Coordinates of C-alpha atoms in Angstrom, one line a residue:
Chain A
M1 CA 3.7 -39.5 -30.2
T2 CA 4.6 -36.2 -31.8
A3 CA 7.5 -34.1 -30.5
P4 CA 6.6 -32.7 -27.1
L5 CA 5.8 -29.0 -26.9
L6 CA 7.1 -28.8 -23.4
Q7 CA 9.5 -31.1 -21.7
V8 CA 10.4 -30.6 -18.1
D9 CA 13.5 -32.6 -16.9
E10 CA 14.1 -33.1 -13.2
L11 CA 13.0 -29.6 -12.4
R12 CA 14.0 -28.5 -8.9
V13 CA 13.1 -25.3 -7.0
T14 CA 14.7 -24.6 -3.7
F15 CA 14.0 -21.6 -1.5
D16 CA 16.5 -20.2 0.9
I17 CA 14.9 -19.6 4.3
R18 CA 16.7 -17.5 6.8
P19 CA 16.3 -19.0 10.3
P20 CA 14.9 -16.4 12.7
G21 CA 17.5 -14.5 14.6
A22 CA 20.4 -16.0 12.5
W23 CA 23.8 -14.5 12.1
P24 CA 24.5 -13.3 8.6
W25 CA 27.0 -16.1 8.1
T26 CA 24.9 -19.0 9.2
P27 CA 23.8 -21.0 6.1
S28 CA 20.2 -20.6 5.0
L29 CA 17.8 -23.5 5.4
K30 CA 16.9 -25.1 2.1
L31 CA 13.2 -25.5 1.4
Q32 CA 12.6 -27.8 -1.5
A33 CA 9.3 -26.8 -3.0
V34 CA 9.8 -28.9 -6.2
G35 CA 12.1 -31.9 -5.9
G36 CA 12.8 -33.1 -9.4
V37 CA 9.7 -33.3 -11.4
S38 CA 9.7 -34.5 -15.0
L39 CA 6.8 -34.2 -17.4
Q40 CA 6.0 -33.9 -21.1
L41 CA 3.3 -32.1 -22.8
A42 CA 2.2 -32.6 -26.4
P43 CA 0.8 -29.7 -28.5
G44 CA -2.9 -29.1 -27.6
E45 CA -2.8 -31.5 -24.7
A46 CA -4.3 -30.7 -21.3
L47 CA -2.4 -31.9 -18.3
G48 CA -4.0 -31.6 -14.8
I49 CA -1.8 -31.3 -11.8
V50 CA -3.4 -32.1 -8.4
G51 CA -2.1 -32.2 -4.9
E52 CA -2.9 -30.7 -1.5
S53 CA -1.8 -27.3 -0.4
G54 CA 2.0 -27.1 -0.1
S55 CA 2.6 -29.8 -2.6
G56 CA 4.5 -27.6 -5.0
K57 CA 1.9 -27.3 -7.8
S58 CA 2.0 -23.6 -8.1
T59 CA 5.8 -23.4 -7.6
L60 CA 6.2 -25.9 -10.5
A61 CA 4.0 -23.7 -12.7
R62 CA 5.9 -20.6 -11.8
A63 CA 9.2 -22.3 -12.4
I64 CA 8.0 -23.4 -15.9
I65 CA 6.9 -19.9 -16.7
G66 CA 10.0 -18.4 -15.1
T67 CA 8.6 -16.0 -12.5
I68 CA 10.4 -18.1 -9.9
P69 CA 14.0 -19.1 -10.7
S70 CA 14.6 -22.9 -10.8
T71 CA 17.6 -24.3 -9.0
G72 CA 18.1 -27.4 -11.2
G73 CA 16.8 -29.3 -14.2
R74 CA 15.7 -28.1 -17.5
V75 CA 12.5 -26.6 -19.1
I76 CA 12.6 -27.3 -22.8
F77 CA 9.9 -25.5 -24.8
D78 CA 9.7 -26.2 -28.5
G79 CA 13.3 -27.5 -28.5
R80 CA 14.9 -24.6 -26.6
D81 CA 15.9 -24.6 -23.0
L82 CA 14.2 -21.7 -21.3
T83 CA 16.2 -21.9 -18.1
T84 CA 19.5 -20.9 -19.7
M85 CA 18.2 -18.0 -21.9
D86 CA 19.3 -14.5 -21.2
P87 CA 16.5 -12.2 -19.9
A88 CA 15.8 -10.3 -23.2
T89 CA 15.5 -13.5 -25.3
R90 CA 13.4 -15.1 -22.5
R91 CA 11.0 -12.1 -22.6
R92 CA 10.5 -12.5 -26.3
H93 CA 9.6 -16.2 -25.7
R94 CA 7.0 -15.4 -23.1
R95 CA 4.4 -14.7 -25.8
D96 CA 4.1 -18.5 -26.3
V97 CA 3.4 -19.3 -22.7
Q98 CA 0.7 -17.4 -20.8
M99 CA -0.7 -17.8 -17.4
I100 CA -4.1 -17.5 -15.6
F101 CA -4.0 -16.7 -11.9
Q102 CA -5.8 -17.9 -8.8
D103 CA -7.1 -14.6 -7.4
P104 CA -8.9 -13.0 -10.4
L105 CA -9.1 -9.5 -9.0
A106 CA -5.5 -9.4 -7.6
A107 CA -4.2 -10.3 -11.1
L108 CA -5.6 -7.2 -12.7
N109 CA -4.0 -3.8 -12.2
P110 CA -6.7 -1.7 -10.4
R111 CA -5.5 1.5 -12.1
M112 CA -6.0 0.2 -15.7
N113 CA -9.2 -0.2 -17.5
V114 CA -10.2 -3.6 -19.0
G115 CA -9.3 -2.8 -22.6
D116 CA -5.8 -1.7 -21.7
I117 CA -5.3 -4.8 -19.4
I118 CA -6.4 -7.2 -22.1
A119 CA -4.4 -5.4 -24.8
E120 CA -1.2 -5.1 -22.8
P121 CA 0.4 -8.4 -23.9
L122 CA -0.4 -7.5 -27.5
L123 CA 1.2 -4.0 -27.3
T124 CA 4.2 -5.5 -25.4
H125 CA 5.0 -8.0 -28.1
E126 CA 3.8 -6.0 -31.2
P127 CA 4.4 -2.4 -30.3
G128 CA 3.8 -1.3 -33.9
L129 CA 0.2 -2.3 -33.7
G130 CA -1.1 0.8 -32.1
R131 CA -3.4 1.2 -29.1
K132 CA -6.6 1.5 -31.1
A133 CA -6.1 -1.7 -33.1
A134 CA -5.1 -3.6 -30.0
R135 CA -8.2 -2.5 -28.1
R136 CA -10.3 -3.5 -31.0
Q137 CA -8.8 -7.0 -30.8
A138 CA -9.4 -6.9 -27.0
A139 CA -13.0 -6.1 -27.6
E140 CA -13.4 -9.1 -29.9
L141 CA -11.9 -11.4 -27.4
M142 CA -14.1 -10.0 -24.6
E143 CA -17.1 -11.1 -26.6
R144 CA -15.5 -14.5 -27.1
V145 CA -15.0 -15.0 -23.3
G146 CA -18.5 -13.9 -22.5
L147 CA -18.1 -10.3 -21.6
L148 CA -20.0 -7.4 -23.1
P149 CA -17.5 -5.5 -25.3
N150 CA -19.0 -2.2 -24.3
L151 CA -17.6 -2.7 -20.8
I152 CA -14.1 -2.1 -22.3
N153 CA -13.6 1.2 -20.4
R154 CA -14.5 -0.2 -17.0
Y155 CA -12.1 -0.9 -14.2
P156 CA -11.5 -4.3 -12.6
H157 CA -13.2 -3.3 -9.3
E158 CA -16.5 -2.9 -11.2
F159 CA -16.6 -6.6 -12.1
S160 CA -17.5 -9.8 -10.2
G161 CA -14.9 -12.5 -9.5
G162 CA -16.1 -14.6 -12.4
Q163 CA -16.0 -11.7 -14.8
C164 CA -12.5 -10.8 -13.6
Q165 CA -11.4 -14.3 -14.3
R166 CA -12.8 -14.0 -17.8
I167 CA -10.8 -10.8 -18.3
G168 CA -7.7 -12.8 -17.1
I169 CA -8.5 -15.5 -19.7
A170 CA -8.9 -13.0 -22.5
R171 CA -5.5 -11.4 -21.5
A172 CA -3.9 -14.8 -21.6
L173 CA -5.3 -15.8 -25.0
I174 CA -4.9 -12.5 -26.9
L175 CA -1.4 -13.5 -28.1
R176 CA -2.6 -17.0 -29.2
P177 CA -0.1 -18.7 -27.0
R178 CA 0.8 -22.3 -27.4
L179 CA 0.8 -23.2 -23.8
L180 CA -1.6 -21.9 -21.2
I181 CA -0.8 -22.4 -17.5
C182 CA -3.9 -22.1 -15.2
D183 CA -2.9 -21.8 -11.5
E184 CA -6.1 -22.8 -9.6
P185 CA -8.2 -20.6 -11.9
V186 CA -11.5 -21.5 -10.2
S187 CA -10.7 -22.1 -6.6
A188 CA -11.3 -18.5 -5.6
L189 CA -14.7 -18.4 -7.5
D190 CA -18.2 -19.2 -6.3
V191 CA -19.2 -22.8 -6.9
S192 CA -22.0 -21.7 -9.2
I193 CA -19.6 -19.7 -11.4
R194 CA -16.9 -22.5 -11.4
A195 CA -18.6 -24.7 -14.0
Q196 CA -19.1 -21.8 -16.4
V197 CA -15.4 -20.8 -16.2
V198 CA -14.2 -24.4 -16.5
N199 CA -16.3 -25.0 -19.5
L200 CA -15.2 -21.8 -21.1
L201 CA -11.6 -22.7 -20.6
K202 CA -12.2 -26.2 -22.0
D203 CA -14.0 -24.7 -25.1
L204 CA -11.3 -22.1 -25.7
Q205 CA -8.6 -24.7 -25.3
R206 CA -10.1 -26.7 -28.1
E207 CA -10.9 -23.7 -30.3
F208 CA -7.4 -22.2 -30.0
G209 CA -5.6 -25.6 -30.0
V210 CA -3.5 -24.5 -27.0
A211 CA -1.8 -26.9 -24.7
M212 CA -2.8 -26.4 -21.1
I213 CA -1.5 -27.1 -17.6
F214 CA -4.4 -27.0 -15.2
I215 CA -3.6 -26.8 -11.5
A216 CA -6.1 -27.5 -8.8
H217 CA -6.5 -29.2 -5.5
D218 CA -10.0 -30.3 -6.5
L219 CA -9.8 -33.6 -8.4
S220 CA -13.4 -33.3 -9.7
V221 CA -12.6 -30.0 -11.6
V222 CA -9.3 -31.4 -13.0
R223 CA -10.9 -34.6 -14.2
H224 CA -13.3 -32.6 -16.3
V225 CA -10.6 -30.6 -18.1
S226 CA -7.6 -32.8 -18.5
D227 CA -6.4 -35.4 -20.9
R228 CA -3.8 -36.6 -18.4
I229 CA -3.5 -36.0 -14.6
L230 CA -0.3 -35.7 -12.6
V231 CA -0.5 -36.1 -8.8
M232 CA 2.0 -34.3 -6.7
Y233 CA 2.9 -34.7 -3.0
L234 CA 5.6 -32.6 -1.3
G235 CA 7.3 -31.5 -4.5
K236 CA 7.5 -35.0 -6.0
M237 CA 5.5 -36.8 -8.6
M238 CA 3.4 -39.6 -7.2
E239 CA 1.4 -40.8 -10.2
V240 CA 0.7 -39.7 -13.7
A241 CA -1.9 -41.3 -16.0
P242 CA -4.5 -40.6 -18.6
A243 CA -7.4 -38.9 -16.8
R244 CA -9.8 -41.7 -17.2
A245 CA -7.4 -44.4 -16.1
L246 CA -6.3 -42.4 -13.1
I247 CA -9.9 -41.9 -11.8
A248 CA -11.0 -45.4 -12.6
T249 CA -8.0 -47.3 -11.5
P250 CA -5.8 -45.2 -9.2
R251 CA -2.7 -47.2 -8.2
H252 CA -0.8 -45.0 -5.8
P253 CA -2.1 -45.0 -2.2
Y254 CA -2.0 -41.2 -2.2
T255 CA -4.1 -40.9 -5.3
K256 CA -6.6 -43.4 -3.8
A257 CA -6.9 -41.2 -0.7
L258 CA -7.4 -38.1 -2.9
I259 CA -10.2 -39.7 -4.9
A260 CA -11.8 -41.0 -1.8
A261 CA -11.9 -37.4 -0.5
V262 CA -14.0 -36.2 -3.4
P263 CA -17.5 -35.9 -2.0
I264 CA -20.4 -37.8 -3.8
P265 CA -23.5 -35.6 -4.1
D266 CA -25.7 -38.3 -2.6
P267 CA -25.8 -38.5 1.2
L268 CA -26.7 -42.2 1.4
R269 CA -24.0 -43.4 -0.9
E270 CA -21.6 -40.9 0.7
K271 CA -22.2 -42.3 4.1
A272 CA -22.0 -45.9 2.9
R273 CA -18.7 -45.9 1.2
P274 CA -15.5 -46.8 2.8
R275 CA -13.1 -44.0 3.4
P276 CA -9.4 -44.5 3.7
V277 CA -8.6 -41.2 5.4
L278 CA -5.0 -40.0 5.5
E279 CA -3.5 -39.8 9.0
G280 CA -1.4 -36.8 10.1
E281 CA -0.2 -33.6 8.5
L282 CA 1.8 -32.8 5.5
P283 CA 5.5 -33.1 6.7
S284 CA 7.6 -29.9 6.7
P285 CA 9.3 -29.4 3.3
L286 CA 12.3 -28.1 5.2
N287 CA 12.9 -31.6 6.5
P288 CA 11.2 -34.0 4.1
P289 CA 11.1 -37.7 5.0
S290 CA 13.9 -39.8 3.6
G291 CA 13.2 -42.2 0.7
C292 CA 9.6 -41.9 -0.4
V293 CA 8.2 -38.6 0.9
F294 CA 4.8 -40.1 1.3
R295 CA 5.8 -43.0 3.6
T296 CA 5.0 -41.2 6.9
R297 CA 1.3 -41.1 6.0
C298 CA 1.1 -44.1 3.7
P299 CA -1.2 -47.0 4.6
I300 CA 1.1 -49.6 2.9
A301 CA 4.5 -48.2 3.9
R302 CA 7.2 -50.6 4.9
P303 CA 10.7 -50.1 6.4
S304 CA 12.5 -50.3 3.1
C305 CA 10.5 -47.2 1.9
A306 CA 12.9 -45.0 3.9
E307 CA 16.0 -46.2 2.1
G308 CA 15.8 -44.5 -1.3
P309 CA 13.5 -42.9 -3.8
P310 CA 10.7 -45.3 -4.8
A311 CA 11.0 -47.2 -8.0
V312 CA 8.6 -46.0 -10.8
L313 CA 6.3 -48.7 -12.2
N314 CA 4.4 -48.6 -15.4
P315 CA 1.2 -50.5 -14.9
G316 CA -0.6 -49.4 -18.1
P317 CA -0.1 -47.3 -21.2
G318 CA 1.1 -43.8 -20.2
H319 CA 0.5 -44.7 -16.5
F320 CA 3.4 -44.2 -14.1
V321 CA 3.4 -44.8 -10.4
A322 CA 6.1 -43.9 -8.0
C323 CA 5.5 -46.8 -5.6
P324 CA 6.9 -50.3 -5.9
W325 CA 4.2 -52.0 -3.8
I326 CA 1.1 -51.2 -5.7
D327 CA 0.6 -54.8 -6.8
E328 CA 0.8 -56.2 -3.3
A329 CA -1.5 -53.9 -1.5
Chain B
M6 CA -24.9 3.3 0.0
A7 CA -26.2 6.2 -2.0
M8 CA -29.3 5.8 -4.1
V9 CA -28.5 5.9 -7.8
P10 CA -30.6 8.4 -9.6
R11 CA -33.2 6.9 -12.0
A12 CA -32.0 9.0 -14.9
A13 CA -28.5 7.6 -14.6
V14 CA -29.8 4.1 -14.6
Q15 CA -31.9 4.7 -17.7
E16 CA -28.9 6.3 -19.4
L17 CA -26.8 3.2 -18.7
E18 CA -29.5 0.9 -19.9
A19 CA -29.8 2.8 -23.2
A20 CA -26.0 2.8 -23.6
L21 CA -25.9 -1.0 -23.0
A22 CA -28.8 -1.6 -25.5
A23 CA -27.1 0.5 -28.1
G24 CA -23.8 -1.4 -27.6
Q25 CA -21.9 1.8 -26.9
A26 CA -18.8 1.6 -24.7
V27 CA -19.7 2.5 -21.2
R28 CA -17.4 4.9 -19.3
G29 CA -15.9 3.2 -16.3
R30 CA -15.4 4.8 -13.0
S31 CA -11.7 4.7 -12.2
L32 CA -10.3 4.7 -8.7
W33 CA -9.2 8.3 -9.3
A34 CA -12.8 9.3 -10.1
D35 CA -14.0 7.6 -6.9
A36 CA -11.4 9.4 -4.9
R37 CA -12.4 12.7 -6.4
R38 CA -16.0 12.1 -5.3
R39 CA -14.9 11.3 -1.8
F40 CA -12.7 14.3 -1.7
M41 CA -15.5 16.6 -2.9
A42 CA -17.7 15.3 -0.1
N43 CA -15.1 16.3 2.5
R44 CA -16.1 19.9 3.5
A45 CA -13.0 20.8 5.5
A46 CA -10.7 19.7 2.7
L47 CA -12.7 21.4 0.1
V48 CA -12.8 24.7 2.0
S49 CA -9.1 24.4 2.7
L50 CA -8.4 23.8 -1.0
A51 CA -10.5 26.9 -1.9
I52 CA -8.5 29.0 0.7
L53 CA -5.2 27.6 -0.7
V54 CA -6.2 28.6 -4.2
L55 CA -7.1 32.1 -3.0
I56 CA -3.7 32.4 -1.2
A57 CA -1.9 31.2 -4.4
L58 CA -3.8 33.8 -6.4
F59 CA -2.9 36.4 -3.8
A60 CA 0.8 35.4 -4.1
I61 CA 0.8 35.5 -7.8
F62 CA -1.4 38.6 -8.6
G63 CA -1.3 40.4 -5.2
G64 CA 1.5 42.7 -6.6
L65 CA -1.0 44.1 -9.1
I66 CA -3.2 45.6 -6.4
A67 CA -0.5 46.8 -4.1
A68 CA -0.1 50.5 -4.1
W69 CA 3.6 50.3 -3.2
D70 CA 6.4 48.0 -4.3
I71 CA 8.5 45.9 -1.9
E72 CA 11.5 48.2 -1.5
T73 CA 10.3 51.8 -1.6
V74 CA 10.6 53.4 1.8
D75 CA 7.6 55.6 3.0
W76 CA 9.6 58.3 4.9
S77 CA 6.5 59.4 6.8
A78 CA 6.1 56.0 8.3
L79 CA 9.7 55.9 9.8
G80 CA 10.8 56.3 13.4
T81 CA 8.1 57.7 15.6
G82 CA 5.8 57.9 12.6
A83 CA 5.6 54.1 12.4
A84 CA 2.9 53.7 15.0
V85 CA 0.8 56.4 13.4
N86 CA 1.4 56.6 9.6
G87 CA 2.5 52.9 9.3
R88 CA -0.8 51.6 10.5
P89 CA -2.7 49.4 8.2
S90 CA -5.0 51.8 6.3
F91 CA -6.5 52.2 2.8
A92 CA -5.9 55.9 2.8
T93 CA -2.1 55.6 2.8
G94 CA -2.1 52.5 0.5
H95 CA -0.4 50.4 3.1
Y96 CA -3.2 47.8 3.4
F97 CA -1.2 45.7 5.9
G98 CA 0.8 48.7 7.3
T99 CA 4.6 49.1 6.9
D100 CA 7.6 47.3 8.3
Q101 CA 10.1 48.9 10.6
D102 CA 12.0 50.3 7.6
G103 CA 8.8 52.0 6.2
R104 CA 8.3 49.5 3.4
D105 CA 4.9 48.4 2.4
L106 CA 4.0 45.2 4.3
F107 CA 1.2 44.2 1.8
A108 CA 3.6 44.0 -1.1
R109 CA 6.2 42.3 1.1
T110 CA 3.7 39.7 2.4
V111 CA 2.7 38.9 -1.2
Q112 CA 6.4 38.4 -2.0
G113 CA 7.0 36.3 1.1
T114 CA 4.0 34.1 0.5
R115 CA 5.2 33.5 -3.1
I116 CA 8.7 32.5 -1.9
S117 CA 7.3 30.2 0.8
L118 CA 4.8 28.5 -1.6
M119 CA 7.6 28.1 -4.2
V120 CA 9.9 26.5 -1.7
G121 CA 7.2 24.1 -0.6
I122 CA 6.2 23.1 -4.1
V123 CA 9.7 22.7 -5.4
G124 CA 10.7 20.6 -2.4
S125 CA 7.6 18.4 -2.8
L126 CA 8.1 18.1 -6.6
V127 CA 11.6 16.9 -6.2
A128 CA 10.3 14.4 -3.6
V129 CA 7.6 13.2 -5.9
V130 CA 9.8 12.7 -9.0
V131 CA 13.1 11.6 -7.5
G132 CA 11.8 9.9 -4.3
T133 CA 9.1 7.9 -6.0
L134 CA 11.2 6.6 -8.9
Y135 CA 14.2 5.9 -6.6
G136 CA 12.0 4.1 -4.1
A137 CA 10.1 2.2 -6.7
V138 CA 13.2 1.0 -8.5
S139 CA 14.8 0.0 -5.2
G140 CA 11.8 -1.9 -4.0
F141 CA 11.1 -3.6 -7.3
V142 CA 14.6 -4.6 -8.2
G143 CA 15.3 -5.7 -4.6
G144 CA 18.3 -7.8 -3.5
R145 CA 21.7 -6.1 -3.4
T146 CA 20.6 -3.1 -5.5
D147 CA 17.9 -2.4 -2.9
Q148 CA 20.4 -2.7 0.0
V149 CA 22.9 -0.3 -1.7
L150 CA 20.2 2.3 -2.6
M151 CA 18.6 2.3 0.8
R152 CA 22.0 2.5 2.6
I153 CA 22.7 5.7 0.6
V154 CA 19.4 7.1 1.8
D155 CA 20.3 6.1 5.4
V156 CA 23.7 7.8 5.2
M157 CA 22.2 11.0 3.7
M158 CA 19.5 11.1 6.4
S159 CA 22.0 10.7 9.2
I160 CA 23.7 14.0 8.1
P161 CA 22.2 16.8 10.2
F162 CA 20.3 18.6 7.5
M163 CA 19.9 22.0 9.1
F164 CA 23.7 22.2 9.5
V165 CA 24.3 21.3 5.9
L166 CA 21.7 23.8 4.7
I167 CA 23.3 26.6 6.8
L168 CA 26.8 25.7 5.5
L169 CA 25.5 25.8 1.9
L170 CA 24.0 29.2 2.5
V171 CA 27.2 30.5 4.2
V172 CA 29.6 29.0 1.6
F173 CA 27.6 29.8 -1.6
G174 CA 26.0 33.0 -0.4
R175 CA 22.4 33.6 0.7
S176 CA 20.1 33.0 -2.3
I177 CA 16.8 31.5 -3.0
I178 CA 18.4 29.0 -5.4
M179 CA 20.6 27.7 -2.6
I180 CA 17.5 27.1 -0.5
F181 CA 15.8 25.2 -3.4
V182 CA 19.0 23.1 -3.7
G183 CA 19.1 22.4 0.0
V184 CA 15.4 21.5 0.3
G185 CA 15.6 19.4 -2.9
L186 CA 18.5 17.5 -1.4
I187 CA 16.6 16.2 1.6
S188 CA 13.0 16.2 0.7
W189 CA 13.1 13.0 -1.4
L190 CA 14.8 10.8 1.2
E191 CA 11.7 10.1 3.3
M192 CA 9.6 9.8 0.1
A193 CA 12.1 7.2 -1.3
R194 CA 11.6 5.1 1.9
I195 CA 7.9 5.3 1.7
A196 CA 7.8 4.5 -2.0
R197 CA 10.1 1.5 -1.5
G198 CA 8.0 0.1 1.3
Q199 CA 4.9 0.3 -0.9
A200 CA 6.7 -1.0 -3.9
L201 CA 7.8 -4.1 -1.9
S202 CA 4.2 -5.0 -1.2
I203 CA 3.0 -4.1 -4.7
K204 CA 5.8 -6.2 -6.2
N205 CA 4.2 -9.3 -4.8
M206 CA 0.7 -8.6 -6.2
E207 CA -0.4 -11.0 -8.9
Y208 CA -0.8 -8.3 -11.5
V209 CA 2.9 -7.6 -11.3
E210 CA 3.6 -11.2 -11.7
A211 CA 1.2 -11.3 -14.6
A212 CA 3.1 -8.5 -16.2
V213 CA 6.4 -10.3 -15.7
A214 CA 4.8 -13.5 -17.2
I215 CA 3.5 -11.5 -20.2
G216 CA 7.1 -10.3 -20.9
V217 CA 6.8 -6.6 -20.0
R218 CA 10.2 -4.9 -19.5
P219 CA 11.1 -4.2 -15.9
M220 CA 11.2 -0.4 -16.4
T221 CA 7.8 -0.4 -18.0
I222 CA 6.5 -2.5 -15.1
I223 CA 7.7 0.1 -12.7
L224 CA 6.2 3.0 -14.6
R225 CA 2.9 1.3 -15.6
H226 CA 2.1 -1.0 -12.7
I227 CA 4.0 0.1 -9.6
V228 CA 4.1 3.9 -9.8
P229 CA 0.4 4.4 -10.5
N230 CA -0.5 2.2 -7.5
L231 CA 2.0 4.2 -5.4
A232 CA 0.4 7.4 -6.5
G233 CA -2.2 7.6 -3.8
I234 CA 0.2 7.5 -0.9
V235 CA 2.7 9.7 -2.7
T236 CA 0.1 12.4 -3.3
V237 CA -0.9 12.4 0.3
Y238 CA 2.7 12.5 1.5
A239 CA 3.6 15.2 -1.0
T240 CA 0.8 17.4 0.3
L241 CA 1.9 17.0 3.9
L242 CA 5.5 17.6 2.8
I243 CA 4.8 21.1 1.5
P244 CA 4.1 22.6 5.0
N245 CA 7.2 21.0 6.3
M246 CA 9.3 22.6 3.6
I247 CA 7.6 26.0 4.3
I248 CA 8.5 25.6 8.0
I249 CA 12.1 24.8 7.2
E250 CA 12.4 27.8 4.9
S251 CA 10.8 30.0 7.5
F252 CA 13.1 28.8 10.2
I253 CA 16.1 29.4 8.0
S254 CA 14.8 32.9 7.3
F255 CA 14.0 33.5 10.9
L256 CA 17.6 32.8 11.7
G257 CA 18.5 35.5 9.1
L258 CA 20.0 33.1 6.6
G259 CA 17.2 33.0 4.0
V260 CA 16.6 35.2 1.1
Q261 CA 18.4 38.4 0.4
D262 CA 16.9 41.8 1.2
P263 CA 14.9 43.4 -0.4
Q264 CA 13.5 40.0 -1.3
T265 CA 11.8 38.4 1.7
S266 CA 9.9 35.4 2.9
L267 CA 7.2 34.7 5.5
G268 CA 9.8 33.5 8.0
A269 CA 11.9 36.7 7.6
L270 CA 8.9 38.9 7.9
I271 CA 7.8 37.1 11.1
S272 CA 11.3 37.4 12.5
R273 CA 11.4 41.2 11.8
G274 CA 7.9 41.6 13.1
A275 CA 8.6 39.7 16.3
A276 CA 11.5 42.0 17.0
Q277 CA 9.2 45.0 16.9
M278 CA 6.5 43.5 19.2
Q279 CA 7.0 45.8 22.1
Y280 CA 6.6 49.1 20.1
G281 CA 2.9 48.7 19.5
T282 CA 3.2 47.7 15.8
L283 CA 1.8 44.2 16.2
W284 CA 0.6 44.2 12.6
M285 CA 4.2 43.6 11.4
L286 CA 4.0 40.2 13.2
L287 CA 0.3 39.3 12.7
F288 CA -0.1 39.6 8.9
P289 CA 2.7 37.3 7.8
L290 CA 2.1 35.0 10.8
G291 CA -1.6 34.7 9.8
F292 CA -0.7 33.8 6.3
L293 CA 1.8 31.2 7.4
I294 CA -0.6 29.6 9.9
V295 CA -3.5 29.6 7.5
M296 CA -1.3 28.0 4.8
L297 CA 0.0 25.3 7.1
F298 CA -3.5 24.5 8.4
T299 CA -5.1 24.3 4.9
F300 CA -2.3 22.2 3.5
F301 CA -2.7 19.7 6.4
Y302 CA -6.5 19.6 5.9
V303 CA -6.1 19.0 2.2
G304 CA -3.5 16.3 2.8
D305 CA -5.9 14.7 5.3
G306 CA -8.8 14.9 2.9
L307 CA -6.6 13.3 0.2
R308 CA -5.6 10.5 2.4
D309 CA -9.2 9.7 3.3
A310 CA -10.2 10.0 -0.4
L311 CA -7.4 7.9 -1.8
D312 CA -7.3 5.3 0.9
P313 CA -10.9 4.8 2.2
K314 CA -10.0 1.5 3.9
D315 CA -7.2 3.0 5.9
R316 CA -9.0 5.4 8.2

């Protein structure tokens, strides 16, 4: 394997929550959104991250890109630790890592026209370029993402959700970044538009050779885009494996439940198949279960699961599972 | 939903076919259309423009200047020769000292408008930037900046203004300074509140992720999105400033004679009410009231135009 483009070591993000009606001197409650996640990403690789709402996927992405400060661990990009950089150096390094957001319209400044929005990263990092040249590049990229370049003077509210997401993609790619982080880029879009945007992302990823972290709560979308998939639950990694292996032979009980929840577009088969539904709710991240965080809802949990973090097994090449009981279930 | 004229559609089709860049309709353009559709605001704006022209150029058509005394309109002659009349050149009559009220109203309107506009300009520039920085930076900086505003607001403003005028002498500059000192406080709070909510929008996060400098983010992404509410508040602030100046002048602390302001004119006119020279009160009072009303209507129209969801 080549040297990783991105290496995340035991990354933690903790939020301070002020209890309601607290005195100024009472200590804040600690909400652990990301509890020690490690991952590696090779250049050009696409990693999918799935998990239900509140599992810390988006927080992980924002901690990697640095819009949320991390409280522990390291993010090493291209051999340099991003978490210890001073703000000015960090700003210069941002050109290599770009992000696509969940709500396509909210991610665009309503007072700026499309050309200026797409050209903004370019003018920020290459101020000598000039607005005209930057807008010309923006127009070229608009064409590439499937927008008519003569709409360059229009404003975000004049576009549909799918078009807005294309603008967001163009803005993220104009600097030719080496890592693209997509935070649920299609979950706010209409189902009919989803496939188009996902395919566009996939094509552009190949064309630009950019590594990608693709976050979604929908396994069927992630499967389509990713080379590898990482499953998160309550801020912890549950399982990571090559996409094909994870879908075909899921080992972790949580992954199995997630895959079982993906609907099959055939009512007869859908009715016939067994359905290991998860019981209960996601526990509060303010007070996560001891030991394995999944044990409160796990069908194969046993008393010893509460004692410590679960051992990580390696049942196949590149396949890691944070559950010691997978061979017995 | 209004029908789109066919010609406009054809024009758009032609432009699309030719591959020309189409002009987008910005939120500002939308707001302008909504404002233009608001009759009361539009009429008020027209009246305001007329009043402004009156204040700037009214001196050219005045037959008298602001300080020359018309001796025939003094004393018992005031009720007779001091009447508003075109024959004597006193279009609005004279004041109790026999000076031409038309010229003096022009002068007073100009001072009142200037006080309003200066106060509101200071509020827009200082208040918006102060509030946007405070809200965007957040944390301890925000706490300190906002406590400074709280402290300044807790000082009784009228008292300070009167002290300023007493200590440094009565002058229009001192009124500008005093009005400038307080007008931005409320604006800073409003701008900060808005900046706090804009800060959490994804486009600001996108700008951070792109690597835009914090000051550029404030100027490019926060301030333009504050501009709607700031414009409305600034328009509504102008009449408040005019009222403060008029009140100060009514107390006799405003501008120096022979300079005058609407408040001073009203004060002098009110003192003469029982002598049958009501025009001394009614002309300046009319201008003040019309100005206040039209500013409020324009502000209202701007609010509806800039914030159509928030009615």
